[in-house]
GROMACS .gro file of C-alpha atoms in nm:
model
  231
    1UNK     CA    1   0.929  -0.203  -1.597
    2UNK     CA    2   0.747  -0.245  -1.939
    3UNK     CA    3   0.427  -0.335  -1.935
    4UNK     CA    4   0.272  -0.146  -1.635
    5UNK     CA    5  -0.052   0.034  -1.671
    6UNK     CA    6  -0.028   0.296  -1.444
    7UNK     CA    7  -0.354   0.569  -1.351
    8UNK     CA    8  -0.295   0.911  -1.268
    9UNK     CA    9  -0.575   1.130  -1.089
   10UNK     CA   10  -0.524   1.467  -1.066
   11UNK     CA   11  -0.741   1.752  -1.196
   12UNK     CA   12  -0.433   1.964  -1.299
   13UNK     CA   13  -0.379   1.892  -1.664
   14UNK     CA   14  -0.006   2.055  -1.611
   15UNK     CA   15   0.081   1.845  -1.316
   16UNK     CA   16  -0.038   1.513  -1.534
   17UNK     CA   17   0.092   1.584  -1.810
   18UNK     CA   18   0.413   1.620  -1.660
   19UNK     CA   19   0.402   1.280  -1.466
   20UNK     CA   20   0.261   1.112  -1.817
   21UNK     CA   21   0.589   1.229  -1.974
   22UNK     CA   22   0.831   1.106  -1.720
   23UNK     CA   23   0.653   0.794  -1.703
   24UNK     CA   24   0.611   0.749  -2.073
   25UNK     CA   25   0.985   0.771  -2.097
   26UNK     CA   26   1.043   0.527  -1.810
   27UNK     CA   27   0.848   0.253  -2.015
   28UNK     CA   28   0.518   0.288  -1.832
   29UNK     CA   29   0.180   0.309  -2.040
   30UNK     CA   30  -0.023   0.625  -1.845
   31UNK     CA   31  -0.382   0.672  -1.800
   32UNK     CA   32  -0.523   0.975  -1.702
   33UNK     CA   33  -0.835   1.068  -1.500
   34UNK     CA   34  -0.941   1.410  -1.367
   35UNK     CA   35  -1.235   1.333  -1.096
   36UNK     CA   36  -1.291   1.064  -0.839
   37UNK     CA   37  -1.552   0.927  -1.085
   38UNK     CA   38  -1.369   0.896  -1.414
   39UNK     CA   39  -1.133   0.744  -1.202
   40UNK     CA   40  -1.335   0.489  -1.059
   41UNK     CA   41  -1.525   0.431  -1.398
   42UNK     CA   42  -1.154   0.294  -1.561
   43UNK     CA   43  -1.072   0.099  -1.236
   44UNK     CA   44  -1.395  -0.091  -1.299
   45UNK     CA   45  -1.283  -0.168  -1.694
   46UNK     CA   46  -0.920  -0.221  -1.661
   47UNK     CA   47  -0.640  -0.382  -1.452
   48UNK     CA   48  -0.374  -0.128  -1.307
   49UNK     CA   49  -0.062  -0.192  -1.153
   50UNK     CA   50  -0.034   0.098  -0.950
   51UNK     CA   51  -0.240   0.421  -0.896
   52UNK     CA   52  -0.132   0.796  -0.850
   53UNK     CA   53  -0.380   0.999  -0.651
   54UNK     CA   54  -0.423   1.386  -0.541
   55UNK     CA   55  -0.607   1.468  -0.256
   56UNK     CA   56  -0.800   1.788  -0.366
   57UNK     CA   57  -1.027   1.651  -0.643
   58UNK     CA   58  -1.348   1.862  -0.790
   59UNK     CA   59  -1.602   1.577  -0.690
   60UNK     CA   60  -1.408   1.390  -0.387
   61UNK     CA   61  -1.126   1.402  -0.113
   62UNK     CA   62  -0.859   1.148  -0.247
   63UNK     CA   63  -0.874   0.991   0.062
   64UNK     CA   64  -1.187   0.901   0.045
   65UNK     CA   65  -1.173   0.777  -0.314
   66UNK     CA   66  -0.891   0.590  -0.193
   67UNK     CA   67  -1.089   0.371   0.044
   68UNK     CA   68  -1.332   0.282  -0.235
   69UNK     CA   69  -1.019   0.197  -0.445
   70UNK     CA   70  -0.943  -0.015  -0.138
   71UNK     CA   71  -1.219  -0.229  -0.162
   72UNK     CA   72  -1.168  -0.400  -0.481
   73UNK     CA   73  -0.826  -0.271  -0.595
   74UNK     CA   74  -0.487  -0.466  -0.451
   75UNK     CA   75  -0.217  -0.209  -0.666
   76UNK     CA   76  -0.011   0.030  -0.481
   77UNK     CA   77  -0.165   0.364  -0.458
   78UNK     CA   78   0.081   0.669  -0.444
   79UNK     CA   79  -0.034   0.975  -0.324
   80UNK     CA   80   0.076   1.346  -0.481
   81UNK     CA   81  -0.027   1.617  -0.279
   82UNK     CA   82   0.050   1.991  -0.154
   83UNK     CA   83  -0.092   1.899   0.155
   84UNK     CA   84   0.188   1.829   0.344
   85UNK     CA   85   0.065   1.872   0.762
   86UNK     CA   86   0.074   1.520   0.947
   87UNK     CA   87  -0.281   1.472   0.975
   88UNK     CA   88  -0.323   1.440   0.629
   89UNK     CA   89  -0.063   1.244   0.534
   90UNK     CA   90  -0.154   1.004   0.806
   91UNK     CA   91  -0.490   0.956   0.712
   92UNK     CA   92  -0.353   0.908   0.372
   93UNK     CA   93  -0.150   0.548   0.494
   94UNK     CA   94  -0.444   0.466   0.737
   95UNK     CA   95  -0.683   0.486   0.432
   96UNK     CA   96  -0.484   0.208   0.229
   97UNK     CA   97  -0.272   0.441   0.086
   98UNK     CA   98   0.125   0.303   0.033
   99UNK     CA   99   0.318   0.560  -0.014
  100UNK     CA  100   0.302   0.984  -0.017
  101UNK     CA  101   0.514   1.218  -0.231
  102UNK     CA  102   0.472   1.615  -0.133
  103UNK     CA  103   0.395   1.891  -0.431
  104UNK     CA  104   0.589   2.031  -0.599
  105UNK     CA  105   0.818   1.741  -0.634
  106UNK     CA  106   1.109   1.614  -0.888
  107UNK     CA  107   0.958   1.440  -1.174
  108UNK     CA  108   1.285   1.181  -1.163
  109UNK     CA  109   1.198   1.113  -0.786
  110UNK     CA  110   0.797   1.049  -0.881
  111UNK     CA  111   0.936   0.755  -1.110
  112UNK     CA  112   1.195   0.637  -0.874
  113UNK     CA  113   0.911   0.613  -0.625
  114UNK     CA  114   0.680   0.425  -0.879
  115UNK     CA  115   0.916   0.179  -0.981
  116UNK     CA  116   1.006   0.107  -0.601
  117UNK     CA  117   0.687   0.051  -0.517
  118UNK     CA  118   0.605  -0.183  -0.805
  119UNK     CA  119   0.936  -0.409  -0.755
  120UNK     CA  120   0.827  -0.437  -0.400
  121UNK     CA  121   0.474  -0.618  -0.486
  122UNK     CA  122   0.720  -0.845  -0.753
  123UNK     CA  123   0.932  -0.935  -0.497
  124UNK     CA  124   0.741  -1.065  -0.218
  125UNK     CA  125   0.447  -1.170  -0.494
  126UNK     CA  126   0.768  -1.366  -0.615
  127UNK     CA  127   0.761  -1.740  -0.419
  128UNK     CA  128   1.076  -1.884  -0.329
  129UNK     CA  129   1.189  -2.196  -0.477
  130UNK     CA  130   0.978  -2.498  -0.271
  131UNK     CA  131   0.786  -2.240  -0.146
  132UNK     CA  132   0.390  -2.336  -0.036
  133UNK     CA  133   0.177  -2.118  -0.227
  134UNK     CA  134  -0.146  -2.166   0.032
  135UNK     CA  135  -0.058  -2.099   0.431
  136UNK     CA  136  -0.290  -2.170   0.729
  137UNK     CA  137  -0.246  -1.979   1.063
  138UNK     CA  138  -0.481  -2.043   1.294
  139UNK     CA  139  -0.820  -1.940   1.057
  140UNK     CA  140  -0.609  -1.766   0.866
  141UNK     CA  141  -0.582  -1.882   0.484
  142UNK     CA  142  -0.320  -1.667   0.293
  143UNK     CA  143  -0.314  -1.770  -0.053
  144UNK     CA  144   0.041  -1.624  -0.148
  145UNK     CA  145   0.049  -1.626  -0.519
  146UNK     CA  146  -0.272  -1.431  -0.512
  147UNK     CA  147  -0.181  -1.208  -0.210
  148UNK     CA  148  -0.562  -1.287  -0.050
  149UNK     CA  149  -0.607  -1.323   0.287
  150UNK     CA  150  -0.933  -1.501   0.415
  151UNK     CA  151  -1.106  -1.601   0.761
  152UNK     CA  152  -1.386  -1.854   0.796
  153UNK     CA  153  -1.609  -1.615   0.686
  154UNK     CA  154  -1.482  -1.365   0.434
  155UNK     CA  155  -1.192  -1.228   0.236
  156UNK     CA  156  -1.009  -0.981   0.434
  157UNK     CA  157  -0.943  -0.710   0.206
  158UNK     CA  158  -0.550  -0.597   0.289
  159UNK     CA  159  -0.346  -0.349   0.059
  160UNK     CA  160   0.024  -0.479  -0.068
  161UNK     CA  161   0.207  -0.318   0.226
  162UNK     CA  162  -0.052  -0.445   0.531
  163UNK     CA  163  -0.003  -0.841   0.323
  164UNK     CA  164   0.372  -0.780   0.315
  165UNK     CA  165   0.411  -0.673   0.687
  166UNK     CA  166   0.142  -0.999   0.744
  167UNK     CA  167   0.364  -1.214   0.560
  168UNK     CA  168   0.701  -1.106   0.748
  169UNK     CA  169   0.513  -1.157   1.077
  170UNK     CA  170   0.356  -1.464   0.972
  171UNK     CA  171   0.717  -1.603   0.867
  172UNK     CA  172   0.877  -1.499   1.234
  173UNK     CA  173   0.608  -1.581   1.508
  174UNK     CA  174   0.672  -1.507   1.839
  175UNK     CA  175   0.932  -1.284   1.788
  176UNK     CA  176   0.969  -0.950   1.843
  177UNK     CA  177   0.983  -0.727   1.540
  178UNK     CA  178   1.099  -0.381   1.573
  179UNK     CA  179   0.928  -0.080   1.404
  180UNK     CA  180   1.319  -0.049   1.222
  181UNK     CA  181   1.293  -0.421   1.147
  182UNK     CA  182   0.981  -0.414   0.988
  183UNK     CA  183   1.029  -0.111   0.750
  184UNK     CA  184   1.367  -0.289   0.602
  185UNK     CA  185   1.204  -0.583   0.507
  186UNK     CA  186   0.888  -0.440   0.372
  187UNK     CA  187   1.001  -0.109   0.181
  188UNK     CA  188   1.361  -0.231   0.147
  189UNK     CA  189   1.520   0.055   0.274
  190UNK     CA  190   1.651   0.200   0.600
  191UNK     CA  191   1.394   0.325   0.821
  192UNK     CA  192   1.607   0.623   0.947
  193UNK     CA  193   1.386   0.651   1.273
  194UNK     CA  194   1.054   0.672   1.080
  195UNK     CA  195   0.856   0.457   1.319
  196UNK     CA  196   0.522   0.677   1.235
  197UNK     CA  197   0.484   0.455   0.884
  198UNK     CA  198   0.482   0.128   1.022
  199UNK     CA  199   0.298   0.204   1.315
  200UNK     CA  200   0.001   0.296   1.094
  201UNK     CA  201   0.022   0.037   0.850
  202UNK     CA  202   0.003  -0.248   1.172
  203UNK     CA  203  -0.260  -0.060   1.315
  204UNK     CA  204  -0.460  -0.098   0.989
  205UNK     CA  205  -0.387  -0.471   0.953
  206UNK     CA  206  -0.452  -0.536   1.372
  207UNK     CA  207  -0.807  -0.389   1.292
  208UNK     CA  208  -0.864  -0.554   1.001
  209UNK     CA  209  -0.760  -0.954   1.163
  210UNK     CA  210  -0.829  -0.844   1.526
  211UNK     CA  211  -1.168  -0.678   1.478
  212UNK     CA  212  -1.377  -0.949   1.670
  213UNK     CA  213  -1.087  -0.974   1.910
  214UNK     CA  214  -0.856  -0.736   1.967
  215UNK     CA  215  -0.482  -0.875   2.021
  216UNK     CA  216  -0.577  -1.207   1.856
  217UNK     CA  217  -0.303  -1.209   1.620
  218UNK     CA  218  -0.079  -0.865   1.629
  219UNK     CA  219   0.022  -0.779   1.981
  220UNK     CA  220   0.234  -0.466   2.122
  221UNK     CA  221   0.572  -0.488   2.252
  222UNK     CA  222   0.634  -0.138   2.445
  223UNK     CA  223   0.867   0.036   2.280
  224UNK     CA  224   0.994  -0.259   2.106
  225UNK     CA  225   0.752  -0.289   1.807
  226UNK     CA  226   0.529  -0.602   1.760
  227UNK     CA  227   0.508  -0.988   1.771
  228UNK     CA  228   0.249  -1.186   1.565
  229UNK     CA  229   0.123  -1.464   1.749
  230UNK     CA  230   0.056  -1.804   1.514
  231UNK     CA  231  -0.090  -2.006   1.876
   0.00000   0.00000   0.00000
């Protein structure tokens, strides 16, 4: 895990100074911002590989700075928050978000949570011997190695869990994927019932490739989960 440039954005200097130092000792190289705008200033000058963001900012709601992140950025984001209730950490995922840790939290389990999140993008970044780096579904064009996704008329602008799920679909057409399924091969762990993740993650990549026509690609099997349809 050398050789990761990691952001944190928090306004507590306690909070990131303890994250820096766990990180630090993990092998990571930490940057630090403490608004939504020094944050966004650094993401414009440098390359991350994965972004740690608090909700409660001085200048912005982290979800919000998250969807500008969104736009441009392709890194995991991890959010650290004491908000806790469902609605916010749902809005959290729906806003591009890929993965939420509650405050006050074990340093160790921050890292663990970093460095599973950044062997996730390697791995399915990672092509498999013979693989085709360029795939064509319909007017799909998923460029692999770069993890873009493009229609006839624009980039579609996915974050690394909505292009993993894409890919899994796009590699088992037609068949029905369950929400258990799904969360195995994407965060490479058991789902233990949580259905809630996935279900917002597909609902951000349906709307994103079905905008113009809903069902197009992603369709809903009651109860079941979902099949991607390649015809």
């Amino acid at each position: 895990m050398n050789n990761y440039d990691i952001l944190v954005v928090d306004d507590d200097p306690d909070i990131t100074e303890i994250i820096a130092l766990y990180l630090n000792n993990a092998g990571f190289r930490v940057h630090k911002a403490a608004n939504g705008a020094e944050a966004l200033a650094q993401i414009r000058q440098r390359t991350f590989h994965l972004i740690i963001l608090d909700i409660m900012l001085p200048d912005n709601d982290g979800t919000e700075l998250c969807e500008q992140i969104r736009r441009f950025v392709f890194c995991p984001i991890l959010f650290v928050s004491c908000m806790d209730d469902e609605e916010h950490i749902l809005r959290a995922l729906r806003v591009g978000g890929d993965d939420y840790i509650r405050k006050p939290f074990y340093p160790k389990e921050l890292v663990a949570r970093v460095e599973t999140n950044l062997r996730r993008v390697e791995l399915d970044r990672t092509p498999s011997t013979g693989a085709c780096h360029t795939m064509i579904v319909r007017d799909l064009v998923i460029d692999v190695k770069k993890a873009a996704v493009y229609t006839s008329q624009s980039e579609v602008l996915l974050s690394p869990i909505e292009f993993n799920i894409l890919m899994l679909m796009v590699k088992r057409p037609r068949e029905i994927l369950s929400y258990a399924d799904i969360y195995e091969h994407v965060w490479h762990s058991s789902s233990i019932g949580d259905t809630r993740t996935v279900m917002v993650h597909v609902s951000n990549l349906r709307k994103k490739l079905d905008e113009r026509n809903p069902g197009k690609y992603i369709k809903t099997a009651k109860r079941q989960g979902y099949v991607f349809s390649d015809i």
